[in-house]
Coordinates of N, CA, C and O and ligand atoms in Angstrom, one line a residue:
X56 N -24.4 -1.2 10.0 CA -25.9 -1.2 10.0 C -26.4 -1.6 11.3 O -26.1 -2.7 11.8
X57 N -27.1 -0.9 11.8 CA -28.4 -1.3 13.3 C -28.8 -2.6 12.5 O -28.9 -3.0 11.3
X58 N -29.0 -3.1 14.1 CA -29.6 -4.8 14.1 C -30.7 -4.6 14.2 O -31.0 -4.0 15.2
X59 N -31.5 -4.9 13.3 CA -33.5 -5.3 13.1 C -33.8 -5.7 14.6 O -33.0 -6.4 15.3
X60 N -35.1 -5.3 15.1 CA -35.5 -6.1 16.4 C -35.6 -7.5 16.5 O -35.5 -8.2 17.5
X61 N -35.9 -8.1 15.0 CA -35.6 -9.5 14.6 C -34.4 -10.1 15.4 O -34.4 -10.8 16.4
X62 N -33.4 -9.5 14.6 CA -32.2 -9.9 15.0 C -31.9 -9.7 16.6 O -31.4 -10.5 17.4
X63 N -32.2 -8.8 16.7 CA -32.3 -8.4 18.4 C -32.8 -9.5 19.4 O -32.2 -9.7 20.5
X64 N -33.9 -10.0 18.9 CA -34.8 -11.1 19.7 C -34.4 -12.3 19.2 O -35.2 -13.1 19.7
X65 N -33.6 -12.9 18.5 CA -32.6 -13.8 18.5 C -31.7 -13.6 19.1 O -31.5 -14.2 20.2
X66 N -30.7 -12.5 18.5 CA -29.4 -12.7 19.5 C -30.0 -12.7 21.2 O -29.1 -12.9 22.1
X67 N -31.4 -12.5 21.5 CA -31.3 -12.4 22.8 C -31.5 -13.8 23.9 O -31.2 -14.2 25.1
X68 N -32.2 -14.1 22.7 CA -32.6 -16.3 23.0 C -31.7 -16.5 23.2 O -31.5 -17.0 24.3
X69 N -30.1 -16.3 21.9 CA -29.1 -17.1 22.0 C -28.1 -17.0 23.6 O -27.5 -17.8 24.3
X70 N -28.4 -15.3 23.7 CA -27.8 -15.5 24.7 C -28.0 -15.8 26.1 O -27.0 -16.0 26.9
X71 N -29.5 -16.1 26.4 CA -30.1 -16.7 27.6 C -29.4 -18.3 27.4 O -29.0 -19.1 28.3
X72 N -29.4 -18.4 26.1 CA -28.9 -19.8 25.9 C -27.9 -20.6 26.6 O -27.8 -21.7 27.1
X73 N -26.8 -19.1 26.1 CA -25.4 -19.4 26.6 C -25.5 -19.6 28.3 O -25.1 -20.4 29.1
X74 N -26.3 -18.3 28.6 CA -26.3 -18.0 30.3 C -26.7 -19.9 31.4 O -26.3 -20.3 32.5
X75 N -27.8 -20.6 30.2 CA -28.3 -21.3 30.4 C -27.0 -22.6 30.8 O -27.0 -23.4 31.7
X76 N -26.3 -22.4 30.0 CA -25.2 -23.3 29.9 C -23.7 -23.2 30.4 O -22.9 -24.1 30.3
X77 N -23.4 -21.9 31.2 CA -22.5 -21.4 32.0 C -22.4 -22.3 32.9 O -23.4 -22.8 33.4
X78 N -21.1 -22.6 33.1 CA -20.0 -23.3 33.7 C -19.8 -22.3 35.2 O -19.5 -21.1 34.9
X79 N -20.0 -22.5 36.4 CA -19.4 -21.4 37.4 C -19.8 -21.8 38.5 O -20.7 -21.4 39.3
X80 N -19.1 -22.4 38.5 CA -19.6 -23.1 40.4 C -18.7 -21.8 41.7 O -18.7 -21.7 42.9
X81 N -18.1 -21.3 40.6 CA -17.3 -20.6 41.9 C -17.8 -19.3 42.2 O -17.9 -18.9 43.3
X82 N -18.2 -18.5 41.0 CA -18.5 -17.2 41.4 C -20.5 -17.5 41.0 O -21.4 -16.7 41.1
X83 N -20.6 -18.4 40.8 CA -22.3 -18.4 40.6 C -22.8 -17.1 39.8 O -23.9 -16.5 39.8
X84 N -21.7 -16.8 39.1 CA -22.2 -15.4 37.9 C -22.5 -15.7 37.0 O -21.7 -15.3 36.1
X85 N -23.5 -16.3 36.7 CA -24.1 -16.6 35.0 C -23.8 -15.8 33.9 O -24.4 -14.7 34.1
X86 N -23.3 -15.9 32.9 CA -23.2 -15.0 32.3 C -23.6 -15.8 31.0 O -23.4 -17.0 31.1
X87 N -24.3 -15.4 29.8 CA -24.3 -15.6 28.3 C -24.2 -14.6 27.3 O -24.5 -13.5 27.5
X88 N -23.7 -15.1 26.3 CA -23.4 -13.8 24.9 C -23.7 -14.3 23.7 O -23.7 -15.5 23.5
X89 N -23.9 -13.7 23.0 CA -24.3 -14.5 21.5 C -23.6 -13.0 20.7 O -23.5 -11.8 21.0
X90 N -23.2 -13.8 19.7 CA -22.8 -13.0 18.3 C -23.5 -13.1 17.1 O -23.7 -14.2 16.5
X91 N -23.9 -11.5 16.5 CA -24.6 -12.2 15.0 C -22.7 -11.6 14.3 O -22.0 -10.6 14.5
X92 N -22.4 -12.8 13.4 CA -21.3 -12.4 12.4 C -21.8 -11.4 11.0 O -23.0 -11.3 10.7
X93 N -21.0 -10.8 10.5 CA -21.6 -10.3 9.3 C -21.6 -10.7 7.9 O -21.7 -10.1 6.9
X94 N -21.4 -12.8 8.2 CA -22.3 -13.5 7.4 C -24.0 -13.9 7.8 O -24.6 -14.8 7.2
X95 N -24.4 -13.1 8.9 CA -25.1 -13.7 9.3 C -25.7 -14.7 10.8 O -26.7 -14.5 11.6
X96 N -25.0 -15.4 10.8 CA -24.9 -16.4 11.8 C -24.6 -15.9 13.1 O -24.1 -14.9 13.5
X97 N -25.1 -16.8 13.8 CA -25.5 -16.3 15.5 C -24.8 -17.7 16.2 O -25.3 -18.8 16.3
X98 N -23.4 -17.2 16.7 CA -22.8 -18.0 17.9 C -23.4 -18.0 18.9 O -24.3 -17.1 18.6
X99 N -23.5 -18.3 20.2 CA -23.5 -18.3 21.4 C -22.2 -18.8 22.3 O -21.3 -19.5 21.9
X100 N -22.3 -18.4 23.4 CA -21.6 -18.9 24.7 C -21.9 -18.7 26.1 O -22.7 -17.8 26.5
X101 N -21.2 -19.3 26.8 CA -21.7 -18.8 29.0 C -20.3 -18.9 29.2 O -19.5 -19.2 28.3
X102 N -20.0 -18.6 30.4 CA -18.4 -18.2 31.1 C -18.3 -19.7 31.4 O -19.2 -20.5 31.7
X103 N -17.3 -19.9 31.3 CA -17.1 -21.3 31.8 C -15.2 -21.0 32.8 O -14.0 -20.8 32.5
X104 N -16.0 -21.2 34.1 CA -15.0 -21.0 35.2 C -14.1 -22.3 35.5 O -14.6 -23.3 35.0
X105 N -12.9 -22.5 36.2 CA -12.3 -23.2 37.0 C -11.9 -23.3 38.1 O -11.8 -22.3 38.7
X106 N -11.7 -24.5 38.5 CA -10.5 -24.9 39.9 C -9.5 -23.9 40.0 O -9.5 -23.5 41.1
X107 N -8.7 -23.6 39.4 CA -7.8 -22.9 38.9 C -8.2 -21.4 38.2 O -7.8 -21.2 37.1
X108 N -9.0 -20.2 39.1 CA -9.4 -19.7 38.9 C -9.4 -18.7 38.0 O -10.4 -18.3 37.4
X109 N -8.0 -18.2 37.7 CA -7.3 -17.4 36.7 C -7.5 -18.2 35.2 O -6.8 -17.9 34.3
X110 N -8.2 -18.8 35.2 CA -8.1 -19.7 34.0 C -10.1 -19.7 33.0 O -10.6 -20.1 32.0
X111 N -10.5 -19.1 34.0 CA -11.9 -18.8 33.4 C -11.9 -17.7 32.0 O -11.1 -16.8 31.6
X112 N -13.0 -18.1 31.7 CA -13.3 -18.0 30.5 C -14.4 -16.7 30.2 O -15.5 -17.2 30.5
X113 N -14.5 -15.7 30.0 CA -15.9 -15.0 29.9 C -16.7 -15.4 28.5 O -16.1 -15.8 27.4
X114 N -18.1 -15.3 28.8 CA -19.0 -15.5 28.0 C -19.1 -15.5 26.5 O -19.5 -16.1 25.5
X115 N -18.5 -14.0 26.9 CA -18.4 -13.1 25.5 C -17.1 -13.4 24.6 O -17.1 -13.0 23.4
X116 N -16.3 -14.0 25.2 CA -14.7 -14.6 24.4 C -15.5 -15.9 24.0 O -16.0 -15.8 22.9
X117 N -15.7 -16.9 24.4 CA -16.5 -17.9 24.4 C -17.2 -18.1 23.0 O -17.1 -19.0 22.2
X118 N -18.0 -16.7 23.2 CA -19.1 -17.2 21.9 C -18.5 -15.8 20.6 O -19.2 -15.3 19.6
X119 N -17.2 -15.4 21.0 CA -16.4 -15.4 19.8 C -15.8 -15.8 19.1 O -15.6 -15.5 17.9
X120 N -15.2 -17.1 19.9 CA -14.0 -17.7 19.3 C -14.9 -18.7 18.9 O -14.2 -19.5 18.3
X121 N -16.7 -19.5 18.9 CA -17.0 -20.1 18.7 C -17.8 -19.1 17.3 O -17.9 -19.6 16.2
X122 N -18.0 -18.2 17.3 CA -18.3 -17.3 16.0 C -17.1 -17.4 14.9 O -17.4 -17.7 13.8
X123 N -16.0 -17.3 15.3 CA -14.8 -17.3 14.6 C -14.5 -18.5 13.6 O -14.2 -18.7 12.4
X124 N -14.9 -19.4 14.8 CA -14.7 -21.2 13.8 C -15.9 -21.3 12.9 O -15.7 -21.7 11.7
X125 N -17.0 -21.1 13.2 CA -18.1 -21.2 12.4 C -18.2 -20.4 11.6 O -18.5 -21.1 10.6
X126 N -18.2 -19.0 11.3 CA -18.5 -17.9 10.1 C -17.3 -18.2 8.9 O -16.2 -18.8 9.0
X127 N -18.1 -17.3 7.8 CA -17.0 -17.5 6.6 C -15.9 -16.3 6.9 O -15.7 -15.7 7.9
X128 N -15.6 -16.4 6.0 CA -14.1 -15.0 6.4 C -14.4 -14.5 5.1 O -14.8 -15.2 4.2
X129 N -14.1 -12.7 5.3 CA -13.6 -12.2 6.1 C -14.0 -12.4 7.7 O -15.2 -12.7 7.8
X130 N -13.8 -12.3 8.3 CA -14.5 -12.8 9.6 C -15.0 -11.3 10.3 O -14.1 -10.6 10.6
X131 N -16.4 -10.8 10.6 CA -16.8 -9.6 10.8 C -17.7 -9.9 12.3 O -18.0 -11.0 12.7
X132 N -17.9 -8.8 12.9 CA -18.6 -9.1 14.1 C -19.7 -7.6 13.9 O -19.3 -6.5 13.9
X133 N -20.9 -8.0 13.8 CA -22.0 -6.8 13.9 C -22.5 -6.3 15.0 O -22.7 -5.1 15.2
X134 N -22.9 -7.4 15.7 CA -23.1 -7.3 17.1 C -23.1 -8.4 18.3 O -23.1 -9.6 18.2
X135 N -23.1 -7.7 19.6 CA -22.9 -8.8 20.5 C -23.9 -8.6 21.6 O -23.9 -7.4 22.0
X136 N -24.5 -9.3 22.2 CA -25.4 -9.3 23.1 C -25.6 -10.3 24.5 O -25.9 -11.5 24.7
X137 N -25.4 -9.4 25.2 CA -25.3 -9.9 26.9 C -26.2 -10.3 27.6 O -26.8 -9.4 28.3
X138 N -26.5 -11.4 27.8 CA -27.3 -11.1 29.2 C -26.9 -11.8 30.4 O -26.0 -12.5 30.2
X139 N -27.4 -11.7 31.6 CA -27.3 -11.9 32.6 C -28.5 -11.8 33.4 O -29.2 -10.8 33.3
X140 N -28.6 -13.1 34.2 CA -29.8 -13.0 35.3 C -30.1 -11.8 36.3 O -30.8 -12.4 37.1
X141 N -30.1 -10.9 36.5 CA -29.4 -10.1 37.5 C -30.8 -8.8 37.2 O -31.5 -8.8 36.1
X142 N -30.8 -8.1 38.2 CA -31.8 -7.1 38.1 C -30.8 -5.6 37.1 O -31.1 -4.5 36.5
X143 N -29.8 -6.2 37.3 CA -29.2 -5.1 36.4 C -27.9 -5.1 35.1 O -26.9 -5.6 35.5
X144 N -27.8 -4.9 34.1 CA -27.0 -5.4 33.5 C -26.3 -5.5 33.3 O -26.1 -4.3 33.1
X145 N -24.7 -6.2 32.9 CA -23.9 -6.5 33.0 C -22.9 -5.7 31.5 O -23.1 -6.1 30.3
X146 N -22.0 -4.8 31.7 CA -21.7 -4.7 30.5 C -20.3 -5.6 30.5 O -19.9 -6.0 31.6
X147 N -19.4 -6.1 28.7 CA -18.8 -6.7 28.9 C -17.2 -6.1 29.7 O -17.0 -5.0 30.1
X148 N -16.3 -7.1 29.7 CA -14.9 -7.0 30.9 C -14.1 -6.3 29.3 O -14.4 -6.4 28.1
X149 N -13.0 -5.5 30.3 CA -11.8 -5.1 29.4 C -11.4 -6.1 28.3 O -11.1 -5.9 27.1
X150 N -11.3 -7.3 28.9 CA -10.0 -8.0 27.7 C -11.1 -8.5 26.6 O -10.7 -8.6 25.5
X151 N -12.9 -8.7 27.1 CA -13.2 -9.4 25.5 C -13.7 -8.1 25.3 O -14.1 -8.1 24.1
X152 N -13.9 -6.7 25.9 CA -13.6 -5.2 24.5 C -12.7 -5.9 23.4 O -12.9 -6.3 22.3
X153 N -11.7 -5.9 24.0 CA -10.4 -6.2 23.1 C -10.8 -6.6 22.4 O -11.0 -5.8 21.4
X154 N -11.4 -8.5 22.3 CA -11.2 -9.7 21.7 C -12.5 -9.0 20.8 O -12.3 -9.0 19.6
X155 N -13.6 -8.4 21.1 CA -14.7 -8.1 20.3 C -13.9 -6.6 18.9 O -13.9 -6.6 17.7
X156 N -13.4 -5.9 19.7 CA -12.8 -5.0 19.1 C -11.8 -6.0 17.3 O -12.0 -5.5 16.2
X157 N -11.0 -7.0 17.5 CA -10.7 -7.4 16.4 C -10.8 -7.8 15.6 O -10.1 -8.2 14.7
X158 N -12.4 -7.9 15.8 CA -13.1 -8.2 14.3 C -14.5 -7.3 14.1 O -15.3 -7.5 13.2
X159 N -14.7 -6.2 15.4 CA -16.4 -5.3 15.2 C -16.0 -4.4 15.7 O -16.6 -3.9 16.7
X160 N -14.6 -3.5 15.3 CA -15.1 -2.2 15.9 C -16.2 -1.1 16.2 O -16.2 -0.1 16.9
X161 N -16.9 -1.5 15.5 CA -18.0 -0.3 15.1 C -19.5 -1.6 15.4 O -20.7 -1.5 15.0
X162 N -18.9 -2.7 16.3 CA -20.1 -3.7 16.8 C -21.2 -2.8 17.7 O -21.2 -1.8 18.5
X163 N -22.0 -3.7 17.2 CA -23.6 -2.7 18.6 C -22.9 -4.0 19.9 O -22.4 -5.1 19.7
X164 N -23.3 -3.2 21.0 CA -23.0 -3.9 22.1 C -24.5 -4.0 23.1 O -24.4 -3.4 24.1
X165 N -25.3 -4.4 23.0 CA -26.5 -4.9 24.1 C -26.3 -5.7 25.0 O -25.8 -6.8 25.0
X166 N -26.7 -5.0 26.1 CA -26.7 -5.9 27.2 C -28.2 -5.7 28.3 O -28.7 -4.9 29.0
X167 N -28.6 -7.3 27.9 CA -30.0 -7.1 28.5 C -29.6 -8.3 30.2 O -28.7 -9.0 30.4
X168 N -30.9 -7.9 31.3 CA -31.0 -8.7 32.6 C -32.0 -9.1 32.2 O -32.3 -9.5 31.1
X169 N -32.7 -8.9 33.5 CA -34.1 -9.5 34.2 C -34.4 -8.5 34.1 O -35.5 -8.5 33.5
X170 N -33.9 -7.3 34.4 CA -34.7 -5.7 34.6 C -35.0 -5.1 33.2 O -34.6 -5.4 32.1
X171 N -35.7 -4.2 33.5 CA -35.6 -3.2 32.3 C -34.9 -2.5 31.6 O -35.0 -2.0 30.5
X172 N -33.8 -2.5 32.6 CA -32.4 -1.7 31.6 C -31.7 -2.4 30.4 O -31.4 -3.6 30.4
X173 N -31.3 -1.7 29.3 CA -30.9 -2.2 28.7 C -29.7 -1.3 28.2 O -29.7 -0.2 27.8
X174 N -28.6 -2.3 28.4 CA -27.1 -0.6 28.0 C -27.1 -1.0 26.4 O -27.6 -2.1 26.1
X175 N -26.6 -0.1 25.4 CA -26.0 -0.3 24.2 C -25.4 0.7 23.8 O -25.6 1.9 24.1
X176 N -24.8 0.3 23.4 CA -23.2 1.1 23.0 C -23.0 0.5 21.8 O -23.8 -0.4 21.4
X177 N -21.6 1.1 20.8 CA -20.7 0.5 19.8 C -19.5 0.6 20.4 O -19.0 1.5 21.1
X178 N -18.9 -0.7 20.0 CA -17.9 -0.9 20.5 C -17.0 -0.1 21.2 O -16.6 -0.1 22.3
X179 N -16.7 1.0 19.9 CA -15.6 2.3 19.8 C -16.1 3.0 21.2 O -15.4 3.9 21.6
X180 N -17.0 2.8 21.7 CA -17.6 4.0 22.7 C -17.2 3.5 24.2 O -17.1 4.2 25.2
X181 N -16.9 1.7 24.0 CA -16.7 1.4 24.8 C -14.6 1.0 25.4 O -13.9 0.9 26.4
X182 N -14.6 0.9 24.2 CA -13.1 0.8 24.0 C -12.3 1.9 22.9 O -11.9 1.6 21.7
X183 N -12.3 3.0 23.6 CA -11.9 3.9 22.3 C -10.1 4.4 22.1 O -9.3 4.2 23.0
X184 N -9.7 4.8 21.1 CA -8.4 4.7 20.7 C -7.9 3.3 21.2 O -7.2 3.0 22.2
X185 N -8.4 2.6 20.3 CA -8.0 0.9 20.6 C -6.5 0.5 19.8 O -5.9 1.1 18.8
X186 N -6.1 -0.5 20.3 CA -5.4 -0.9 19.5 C -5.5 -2.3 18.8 O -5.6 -3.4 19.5
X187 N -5.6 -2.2 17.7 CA -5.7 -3.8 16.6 C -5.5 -3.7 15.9 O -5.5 -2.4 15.7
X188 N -5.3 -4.3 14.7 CA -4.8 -4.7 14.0 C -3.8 -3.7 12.8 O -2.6 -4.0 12.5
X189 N -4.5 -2.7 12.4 CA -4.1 -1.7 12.1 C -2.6 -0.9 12.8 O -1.9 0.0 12.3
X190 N -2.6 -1.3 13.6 CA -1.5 -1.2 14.5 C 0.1 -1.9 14.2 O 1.2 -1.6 14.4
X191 N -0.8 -3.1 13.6 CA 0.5 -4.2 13.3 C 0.8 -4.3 11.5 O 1.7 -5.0 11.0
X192 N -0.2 -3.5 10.7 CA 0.3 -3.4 9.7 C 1.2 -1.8 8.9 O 1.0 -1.4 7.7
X193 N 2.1 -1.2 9.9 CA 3.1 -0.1 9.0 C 4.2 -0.7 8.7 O 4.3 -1.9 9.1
X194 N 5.2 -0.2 8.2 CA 6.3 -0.1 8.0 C 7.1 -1.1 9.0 O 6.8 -1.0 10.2
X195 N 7.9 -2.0 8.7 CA 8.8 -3.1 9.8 C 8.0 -4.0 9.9 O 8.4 -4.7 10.8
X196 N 6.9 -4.3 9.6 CA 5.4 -5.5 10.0 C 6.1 -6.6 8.9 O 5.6 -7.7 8.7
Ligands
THU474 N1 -17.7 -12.7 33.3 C1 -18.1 -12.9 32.0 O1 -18.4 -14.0 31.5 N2 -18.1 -11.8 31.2 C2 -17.7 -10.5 31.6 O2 -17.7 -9.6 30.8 C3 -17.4 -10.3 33.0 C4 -17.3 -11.5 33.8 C5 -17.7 -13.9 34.1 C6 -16.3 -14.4 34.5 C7 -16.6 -15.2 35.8 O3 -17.0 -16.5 35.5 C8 -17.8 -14.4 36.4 O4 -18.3 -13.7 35.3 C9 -17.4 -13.6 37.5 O5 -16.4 -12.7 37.2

């Protein structure tokens, strides 16, 4: 089901939120994301970077794995919403498709800036013939 503009203009707070709260002294790339679960509930997160560069975190993993601890299970993802300071917008990196992919295939993806553009996609459009979970339940599993 499409997210209400309600929901829209929450997840979009939450995610300035996150951006607000980004960790990144190194690449100065703000990033935040917020997730509505499909109990409901609206995680947030920001990238939080390191010394040890390979070890950063994106936004969007962030305020999944903090959706994950907090929502009831089954654990569902409806949608996810990006923003970034930037005159243009940021869509999310390969590996949190993935991480978003294992619980919202069929997730709305928004990604709002500073500008007027706004991308949205579902998941599948963005990561398509995916592999999860489904994958790991035939025969020898
Ligand atoms: N980053 C995210 O938080 N999400 C993405 O989808 C792409 C990249 C962060 C990681 C790093 O802290 C900074 O942006 C520059 O790559």
């Amino acid at each position: 089901m499409t997210i209400t503009e309600a929901e829209f203009s929450k997840l979009a707070e939450a995610a300035r939120l996150g951006a607000s709260r980004a960790y990144c002294p190194y690449s100065r790339f703000r990033v935040g994301a917020a997730v509505l679960s499909g109990d409901g509930r609206i995680a947030w997160g920001g990238n939080v970077e390191n010394a040890s560069y390979g070890l950063t975190s994106c936004a969007e993993r962030n305020a999944v794995f903090r959706a994950v601890a907090d929502s009831e299970r089954p654990m569902t993802i409806r949608a996810v919403v990006i923003y970034t300071p930037t005159p243009e917008p940021t869509a999310p990196c390969g590996a949190c498709r993935q991480v978003i992919n294992e619980f919202g295939p069929d997730a709305e993806i928004r990604a709002i800036c500073d500008g007027p553009c706004v991308l949205s996609y579902r998941l599948h459009e963005l990561l398509p013939v995916a592999f999860g979970p489904g994958n790991l339940a035939g025969p020898g599993a």
